[in-house]
Amino acid sequence: MDSVTQAALGAAVAAVVAGKKSTPKILLAGAALGTIPDLDVLIGYGDPVSDMVKHRGFSHSLFILLPFSWLLAQGWHQWRPSHFSFTQLWLLIAACLITHPLLDAFTSYGTQLFWPFDISFAVSSIFIIDPLYTIPLLVVIFASLFWREKMAKLCGVGLAISTVYLAWSVIALQLIESRVEGDLAGTPLENKPVFVTPTPVNTVLWRVVVLDSDTYWEGLTSLLDKDKTIDFIAKPRGEWLLNEKPEHLLMLEKFSDQFVRYQQIDDKLIVTDLRLGMAEYLPFSFAFAQESDNDEWKMLSPEKMEEKRVRPKHLPALWLRLLGNQNINANLCHIKECPDDMNSLL
């Protein structure tokens, strides 16, 4: 999740744990603790693929954060004695640190909660920025600065509301997954690998990606759709053009659970993570090889490609599709404007 959300979550959790001892300083400390796990973005692993794959690694591991919280509590308790017992101080620090990766695990990116074991958790029920999760936390934190005697209770209410919304996101994901399963039943895509994720800043409109050999199918479905049938667009997935795959490509394929696209753009071979983003806005694209003048491919150190800027016309299209306008397809294009985009699974 974004840093504002993680800071707000840390502040609210700190206030709840501190109870009647809550103060603005406790909120500030909780906000700081809630952002610590993401400081791993300051670590450079030598190339953009490694930076992507290893983010949310050791710094998000429960095996690291639990002893780290104990060390922080020990140091604080020894050098800055306070009215908190050691146990309560440790609980406060640990809760602020651990709720960060637990929340991240509900996004599509993947979180290594049990690093160094190579197990990634990605529920994929909430987008990395979702105001309906964040705003209740911000509102109660702001309100608690005026009603300090009710700080813990107010933050508890905000935390409860956000947690209920997070639980709703999981229910919505299950509803959509059931819809997708029923829609694909009896088609050539039945039992093919499927990835479902919410579209930006909501849990109403969902993106569905289905892998089918050298093709992938992309569709949008909203909880407000009258017709539950999903209109998919077939897109070329491409293939790796070299005989061997470099280590970094294998890392990316494993990280994305094989949901990648291979493209030759000009003289470069580009590999894109299909899970993160939507339509033409897929931010994690990397150049792995370059074609020479004699038509031979030369391996490159992975280069991150420039992200496309959002076109203004796609924002209202996204909103209309969320509201149930099924004339807008997965490319955020009206079918009358892009009739060739529509494909049938039958």
CSV table of C-alpha atoms in Angstrom, one decimal:
chain,number,residue,atom,x,y,z
A,1,MET,CA,0.0,0.0,0.0
A,2,ASP,CA,1.0,3.6,-0.4
A,3,SER,CA,3.1,5.4,2.3
A,4,VAL,CA,0.2,7.6,3.5
A,5,THR,CA,-2.0,4.6,4.2
A,6,GLN,CA,0.8,2.7,6.0
A,7,ALA,CA,1.6,5.8,8.2
A,8,ALA,CA,-2.1,6.2,9.0
A,9,LEU,CA,-2.5,2.5,9.8
A,10,GLY,CA,0.6,2.7,12.1
A,11,ALA,CA,-0.7,5.7,13.9
A,12,ALA,CA,-4.1,4.2,14.5
A,13,VAL,CA,-2.7,0.9,15.7
A,14,ALA,CA,-0.3,2.7,18.1
A,15,ALA,CA,-3.2,4.7,19.6
A,16,VAL,CA,-5.3,1.6,20.1
A,17,VAL,CA,-2.4,-0.3,21.8
A,18,ALA,CA,-1.5,2.7,23.9
A,19,GLY,CA,-5.1,3.2,25.1
A,20,LYS,CA,-5.5,6.0,27.6
A,21,LYS,CA,-1.8,6.8,27.3
A,22,SER,CA,-2.3,7.9,23.7
A,23,THR,CA,-0.9,11.3,22.8
A,24,PRO,CA,0.0,13.1,19.5
A,25,LYS,CA,3.6,11.8,20.0
A,26,ILE,CA,2.3,8.3,20.1
A,27,LEU,CA,0.5,8.9,16.8
A,28,LEU,CA,3.6,10.3,15.2
A,29,ALA,CA,5.7,7.4,16.5
A,30,GLY,CA,3.2,4.9,15.1
A,31,ALA,CA,3.2,6.6,11.8
A,32,ALA,CA,7.0,6.4,11.6
A,33,LEU,CA,7.0,2.7,12.6
A,34,GLY,CA,4.3,2.0,10.1
A,35,THR,CA,6.5,3.2,7.2
A,36,ILE,CA,9.8,1.5,8.3
A,37,PRO,CA,9.3,-1.7,6.3
A,38,ASP,CA,9.2,0.2,3.1
A,39,LEU,CA,12.6,1.7,3.6
A,40,ASP,CA,14.0,-1.2,1.7
A,41,VAL,CA,13.2,0.8,-1.4
A,42,LEU,CA,16.4,2.7,-0.6
A,43,ILE,CA,18.4,-0.5,-1.1
A,44,GLY,CA,19.7,-1.0,-4.6
A,45,TYR,CA,20.2,-4.5,-5.7
A,46,GLY,CA,22.0,-3.7,-8.9
A,47,ASP,CA,19.3,-3.8,-11.5
A,48,PRO,CA,15.6,-2.9,-11.8
A,49,VAL,CA,14.3,-6.5,-11.9
A,50,SER,CA,16.1,-7.4,-8.7
A,51,ASP,CA,14.8,-4.2,-7.1
A,52,MET,CA,11.3,-5.1,-8.0
A,53,VAL,CA,11.5,-8.8,-7.1
A,54,LYS,CA,13.3,-8.3,-3.8
A,55,HIS,CA,11.1,-5.4,-2.6
A,56,ARG,CA,8.8,-6.5,0.3
A,57,GLY,CA,11.4,-9.2,1.1
A,58,PHE,CA,13.4,-9.3,4.4
A,59,SER,CA,12.0,-6.0,5.6
A,60,HIS,CA,8.4,-7.4,5.4
A,61,SER,CA,9.3,-10.7,7.1
A,62,LEU,CA,7.6,-11.6,10.4
A,63,PHE,CA,10.8,-13.5,11.2
A,64,ILE,CA,12.7,-10.2,11.0
A,65,LEU,CA,10.1,-7.7,12.3
A,66,LEU,CA,9.3,-9.6,15.5
A,67,PRO,CA,12.9,-9.7,16.8
A,68,PHE,CA,13.6,-6.2,15.4
A,69,SER,CA,10.6,-4.8,17.4
A,70,TRP,CA,12.0,-6.5,20.5
A,71,LEU,CA,15.4,-4.8,20.0
A,72,LEU,CA,13.7,-1.4,19.4
A,73,ALA,CA,11.6,-1.9,22.6
A,74,GLN,CA,14.7,-2.9,24.6
A,75,GLY,CA,16.7,0.1,23.4
A,76,TRP,CA,13.8,2.6,24.0
A,77,HIS,CA,13.0,1.1,27.4
A,78,GLN,CA,16.6,1.3,28.5
A,79,TRP,CA,17.6,4.7,27.1
A,80,ARG,CA,14.3,6.6,27.2
A,81,PRO,CA,12.3,5.2,30.2
A,82,SER,CA,8.6,6.0,29.9
A,83,HIS,CA,5.2,5.2,31.6
A,84,PHE,CA,4.9,2.2,29.3
A,85,SER,CA,5.8,-1.2,30.6
A,86,PHE,CA,8.3,-3.1,28.4
A,87,THR,CA,5.6,-5.6,27.4
A,88,GLN,CA,3.2,-2.8,26.3
A,89,LEU,CA,6.0,-1.0,24.5
A,90,TRP,CA,7.1,-4.1,22.6
A,91,LEU,CA,3.4,-4.8,21.7
A,92,LEU,CA,3.0,-1.3,20.4
A,93,ILE,CA,6.1,-1.4,18.2
A,94,ALA,CA,5.5,-4.9,17.0
A,95,ALA,CA,1.9,-4.2,16.1
A,96,CYS,CA,2.8,-1.1,14.1
A,97,LEU,CA,5.6,-2.9,12.2
A,98,ILE,CA,3.7,-6.2,11.5
A,99,THR,CA,0.4,-4.7,10.3
A,100,HIS,CA,2.3,-3.1,7.5
A,101,PRO,CA,3.3,-6.3,5.7
A,102,LEU,CA,0.0,-7.9,6.6
A,103,LEU,CA,-1.9,-5.1,4.8
A,104,ASP,CA,0.6,-5.4,1.8
A,105,ALA,CA,-0.3,-9.1,1.5
A,106,PHE,CA,-3.8,-8.1,0.4
A,107,THR,CA,-2.4,-6.4,-2.7
A,108,SER,CA,-1.3,-7.9,-6.0
A,109,TYR,CA,2.4,-7.3,-5.7
A,110,GLY,CA,3.2,-10.1,-3.3
A,111,THR,CA,4.7,-10.0,0.2
A,112,GLN,CA,7.3,-12.4,1.6
A,113,LEU,CA,5.9,-12.7,5.1
A,114,PHE,CA,8.1,-15.7,5.9
A,115,TRP,CA,11.4,-14.6,4.3
A,116,PRO,CA,14.0,-16.2,4.0
A,117,PHE,CA,11.6,-19.0,2.9
A,118,ASP,CA,10.6,-18.4,-0.7
A,119,ILE,CA,6.9,-18.0,-0.1
A,120,SER,CA,5.0,-14.9,-1.4
A,121,PHE,CA,1.5,-13.9,-0.3
A,122,ALA,CA,-0.7,-11.9,-2.6
A,123,VAL,CA,-4.4,-12.0,-1.9
A,124,SER,CA,-5.0,-9.4,-4.6
A,125,SER,CA,-8.2,-8.0,-3.1
A,126,ILE,CA,-7.3,-4.4,-2.8
A,127,PHE,CA,-5.4,-1.9,-5.0
A,128,ILE,CA,-2.2,-0.3,-3.7
A,129,ILE,CA,-4.1,3.0,-3.3
A,130,ASP,CA,-7.7,2.8,-2.1
A,131,PRO,CA,-9.3,5.9,-0.5
A,132,LEU,CA,-12.1,3.9,1.1
A,133,TYR,CA,-9.5,2.1,3.2
A,134,THR,CA,-7.4,5.1,4.0
A,135,ILE,CA,-9.9,8.0,4.6
A,136,PRO,CA,-11.5,6.5,7.7
A,137,LEU,CA,-8.1,6.3,9.3
A,138,LEU,CA,-7.1,9.8,8.4
A,139,VAL,CA,-10.4,11.2,9.6
A,140,VAL,CA,-10.3,9.6,13.0
A,141,ILE,CA,-6.6,10.5,13.5
A,142,PHE,CA,-7.4,14.2,12.7
A,143,ALA,CA,-10.4,14.1,14.9
A,144,SER,CA,-8.4,12.6,17.8
A,145,LEU,CA,-6.1,15.6,17.8
A,146,PHE,CA,-9.1,17.7,18.9
A,147,TRP,CA,-10.6,15.1,21.3
A,148,ARG,CA,-7.4,13.7,22.8
A,149,GLU,CA,-9.2,12.0,25.7
A,150,LYS,CA,-11.0,9.9,23.1
A,151,MET,CA,-7.9,9.3,20.9
A,152,ALA,CA,-7.7,5.5,21.4
A,153,LYS,CA,-11.5,5.0,20.9
A,154,LEU,CA,-11.6,7.2,17.8
A,155,CYS,CA,-8.7,5.4,16.3
A,156,GLY,CA,-10.2,2.1,17.2
A,157,VAL,CA,-13.4,3.0,15.3
A,158,GLY,CA,-11.4,4.1,12.2
A,159,LEU,CA,-9.4,0.9,12.4
A,160,ALA,CA,-12.6,-1.2,12.6
A,161,ILE,CA,-14.1,0.6,9.6
A,162,SER,CA,-11.0,0.1,7.5
A,163,THR,CA,-10.7,-3.6,8.6
A,164,VAL,CA,-14.4,-4.2,7.6
A,165,TYR,CA,-13.7,-2.6,4.2
A,166,LEU,CA,-10.6,-4.9,3.8
A,167,ALA,CA,-12.8,-7.9,4.7
A,168,TRP,CA,-15.3,-6.7,2.1
A,169,SER,CA,-12.6,-6.6,-0.5
A,170,VAL,CA,-11.9,-10.3,0.1
A,171,ILE,CA,-15.6,-11.1,-0.3
A,172,ALA,CA,-15.8,-9.0,-3.5
A,173,LEU,CA,-12.8,-10.9,-4.8
A,174,GLN,CA,-14.5,-14.3,-4.1
A,175,LEU,CA,-17.7,-13.1,-5.9
A,176,ILE,CA,-15.7,-12.1,-8.9
A,177,GLU,CA,-13.7,-15.3,-9.0
A,178,SER,CA,-16.9,-17.3,-8.9
A,179,ARG,CA,-18.3,-15.2,-11.7
A,180,VAL,CA,-15.1,-15.7,-13.8
A,181,GLU,CA,-15.1,-19.5,-13.1
A,182,GLY,CA,-18.7,-19.7,-14.3
A,183,ASP,CA,-18.0,-17.5,-17.4
A,184,LEU,CA,-15.1,-19.6,-18.5
A,185,ALA,CA,-16.8,-23.0,-17.9
A,186,GLY,CA,-17.3,-24.8,-21.2
A,187,THR,CA,-15.0,-22.5,-23.1
A,188,PRO,CA,-11.4,-23.2,-24.4
A,189,LEU,CA,-10.2,-21.2,-21.4
A,190,GLU,CA,-11.6,-23.4,-18.8
A,191,ASN,CA,-9.0,-24.5,-16.3
A,192,LYS,CA,-6.4,-22.0,-17.7
A,193,PRO,CA,-4.3,-19.8,-15.4
A,194,VAL,CA,-6.4,-16.8,-14.2
A,195,PHE,CA,-5.4,-13.7,-12.4
A,196,VAL,CA,-8.1,-11.4,-10.9
A,197,THR,CA,-7.3,-8.0,-9.4
A,198,PRO,CA,-9.2,-4.8,-8.5
A,199,THR,CA,-8.8,-1.8,-10.8
A,200,PRO,CA,-7.3,1.5,-9.4
A,201,VAL,CA,-8.8,2.9,-6.2
A,202,ASN,CA,-11.9,0.7,-5.9
A,203,THR,CA,-13.2,-2.8,-5.2
A,204,VAL,CA,-16.1,-2.6,-7.6
A,205,LEU,CA,-14.5,-3.0,-11.0
A,206,TRP,CA,-12.1,-5.9,-11.5
A,207,ARG,CA,-9.6,-6.9,-14.1
A,208,VAL,CA,-9.3,-10.5,-15.3
A,209,VAL,CA,-6.3,-11.9,-17.1
A,210,VAL,CA,-6.3,-15.5,-18.5
A,211,LEU,CA,-3.2,-17.1,-20.0
A,212,ASP,CA,-3.6,-19.2,-23.1
A,213,SER,CA,-0.3,-20.3,-24.6
A,214,ASP,CA,1.0,-17.5,-26.8
A,215,THR,CA,-2.2,-15.4,-26.2
A,216,TYR,CA,-3.6,-13.8,-23.1
A,217,TRP,CA,-7.2,-12.7,-22.6
A,218,GLU,CA,-8.1,-9.6,-20.7
A,219,GLY,CA,-11.5,-8.5,-19.5
A,220,LEU,CA,-13.2,-6.2,-17.1
A,221,THR,CA,-16.2,-7.0,-14.9
A,222,SER,CA,-18.0,-4.8,-12.4
A,223,LEU,CA,-20.2,-5.8,-9.4
A,224,LEU,CA,-22.7,-3.3,-11.0
A,225,ASP,CA,-22.9,-5.1,-14.3
A,226,LYS,CA,-26.4,-6.2,-15.3
A,227,ASP,CA,-25.0,-8.8,-17.7
A,228,LYS,CA,-22.5,-11.1,-15.8
A,229,THR,CA,-20.9,-12.2,-19.0
A,230,ILE,CA,-17.3,-11.0,-19.3
A,231,ASP,CA,-16.2,-9.6,-22.7
A,232,PHE,CA,-12.6,-10.6,-23.2
A,233,ILE,CA,-10.0,-9.2,-25.6
A,234,ALA,CA,-7.4,-11.6,-27.0
A,235,LYS,CA,-3.9,-10.1,-27.0
A,236,PRO,CA,-0.6,-11.6,-28.2
A,237,ARG,CA,1.5,-12.8,-25.3
A,238,GLY,CA,4.5,-13.4,-27.6
A,239,GLU,CA,7.5,-15.7,-26.8
A,240,TRP,CA,11.1,-15.5,-25.7
A,241,LEU,CA,13.1,-15.3,-28.9
A,242,LEU,CA,16.4,-16.6,-27.5
A,243,ASN,CA,17.5,-20.1,-26.8
A,244,GLU,CA,18.2,-19.5,-23.1
A,245,LYS,CA,16.6,-17.4,-20.5
A,246,PRO,CA,18.8,-15.3,-18.3
A,247,GLU,CA,18.6,-15.5,-14.5
A,248,HIS,CA,16.8,-12.2,-14.2
A,249,LEU,CA,14.1,-13.3,-16.6
A,250,LEU,CA,13.5,-16.4,-14.6
A,251,MET,CA,13.3,-14.3,-11.5
A,252,LEU,CA,10.6,-12.1,-13.1
A,253,GLU,CA,8.6,-15.1,-14.4
A,254,LYS,CA,8.6,-16.7,-11.0
A,255,PHE,CA,7.7,-13.4,-9.3
A,256,SER,CA,4.8,-12.8,-11.7
A,257,ASP,CA,3.7,-16.5,-11.6
A,258,GLN,CA,4.3,-16.6,-15.4
A,259,PHE,CA,1.9,-13.8,-16.1
A,260,VAL,CA,4.3,-12.0,-18.5
A,261,ARG,CA,4.2,-10.8,-22.0
A,262,TYR,CA,7.1,-10.8,-24.5
A,263,GLN,CA,7.3,-8.1,-27.2
A,264,GLN,CA,9.8,-7.0,-29.7
A,265,ILE,CA,9.7,-3.2,-29.8
A,266,ASP,CA,12.1,-1.7,-32.3
A,267,ASP,CA,15.4,-3.5,-31.7
A,268,LYS,CA,14.7,-4.5,-28.1
A,269,LEU,CA,13.0,-7.6,-26.5
A,270,ILE,CA,10.7,-6.4,-23.8
A,271,VAL,CA,9.2,-8.5,-21.0
A,272,THR,CA,6.2,-7.1,-19.1
A,273,ASP,CA,4.5,-8.2,-15.8
A,274,LEU,CA,0.8,-8.5,-16.8
A,275,ARG,CA,-0.5,-8.5,-13.2
A,276,LEU,CA,0.2,-4.9,-12.2
A,277,GLY,CA,-1.6,-2.2,-14.1
A,278,MET,CA,-4.3,-2.4,-16.7
A,279,ALA,CA,-5.0,-1.7,-20.4
A,280,GLU,CA,-1.9,-0.1,-21.9
A,281,TYR,CA,-0.7,1.1,-18.4
A,282,LEU,CA,1.5,-1.8,-17.4
A,283,PRO,CA,4.4,-0.1,-15.4
A,284,PHE,CA,6.8,-3.0,-15.0
A,285,SER,CA,8.3,-3.6,-18.4
A,286,PHE,CA,12.0,-4.4,-18.9
A,287,ALA,CA,14.3,-4.7,-21.9
A,288,PHE,CA,16.3,-7.9,-21.7
A,289,ALA,CA,18.0,-8.1,-25.1
A,290,GLN,CA,18.9,-5.9,-28.1
A,291,GLU,CA,19.0,-6.9,-31.8
A,292,SER,CA,22.2,-6.1,-33.7
A,293,ASP,CA,22.5,-5.0,-37.3
A,294,ASN,CA,23.2,-8.6,-38.3
A,295,ASP,CA,19.9,-9.8,-36.7
A,296,GLU,CA,21.6,-11.4,-33.7
A,297,TRP,CA,20.4,-10.8,-30.2
A,298,LYS,CA,22.6,-9.5,-27.5
A,299,MET,CA,21.7,-9.9,-23.8
A,300,LEU,CA,21.4,-6.6,-21.8
A,301,SER,CA,21.5,-5.9,-18.2
A,302,PRO,CA,17.7,-5.4,-17.5
A,303,GLU,CA,16.5,-1.9,-18.3
A,304,LYS,CA,13.2,-0.6,-17.0
A,305,MET,CA,11.1,0.9,-19.7
A,306,GLU,CA,9.5,4.3,-19.4
A,307,GLU,CA,5.9,4.2,-18.1
A,308,LYS,CA,3.1,5.6,-20.2
A,309,ARG,CA,1.2,8.6,-19.0
A,310,VAL,CA,-2.5,8.2,-18.4
A,311,ARG,CA,-4.6,9.7,-21.2
A,312,PRO,CA,-7.4,12.0,-19.9
A,313,LYS,CA,-10.0,10.2,-21.9
A,314,HIS,CA,-9.4,6.9,-20.0
A,315,LEU,CA,-10.4,8.3,-16.6
A,316,PRO,CA,-14.1,8.9,-17.4
A,317,ALA,CA,-14.1,5.6,-19.3
A,318,LEU,CA,-12.8,3.8,-16.2
A,319,TRP,CA,-15.5,5.5,-14.1
A,320,LEU,CA,-18.3,4.6,-16.6
A,321,ARG,CA,-17.1,1.0,-16.7
A,322,LEU,CA,-17.1,0.8,-12.9
A,323,LEU,CA,-20.7,2.0,-13.0
A,324,GLY,CA,-21.7,-0.9,-15.2
A,325,ASN,CA,-21.3,0.4,-18.8
A,326,GLN,CA,-20.3,-2.8,-20.6
A,327,ASN,CA,-19.8,-1.0,-23.9
A,328,ILE,CA,-16.4,-0.1,-22.6
A,329,ASN,CA,-13.8,-2.8,-23.0
A,330,ALA,CA,-10.6,-3.8,-21.2
A,331,ASN,CA,-8.7,-1.3,-23.3
A,332,LEU,CA,-10.9,1.4,-21.8
A,333,CYS,CA,-12.3,2.0,-25.2
A,334,HIS,CA,-15.9,2.2,-26.3
A,335,ILE,CA,-16.8,-0.7,-28.6
A,336,LYS,CA,-18.1,1.7,-31.2
A,337,GLU,CA,-14.7,3.3,-31.4
A,338,CYS,CA,-12.7,0.1,-31.2
A,339,PRO,CA,-14.9,-2.6,-32.7
A,340,ASP,CA,-11.9,-4.8,-33.6
A,341,ASP,CA,-11.0,-5.2,-30.0
A,342,MET,CA,-13.8,-7.5,-29.1
A,343,ASN,CA,-13.2,-11.2,-29.3
A,344,SER,CA,-15.3,-14.2,-28.5
A,345,LEU,CA,-14.3,-17.2,-26.4
A,346,LEU,CA,-16.8,-19.5,-28.1
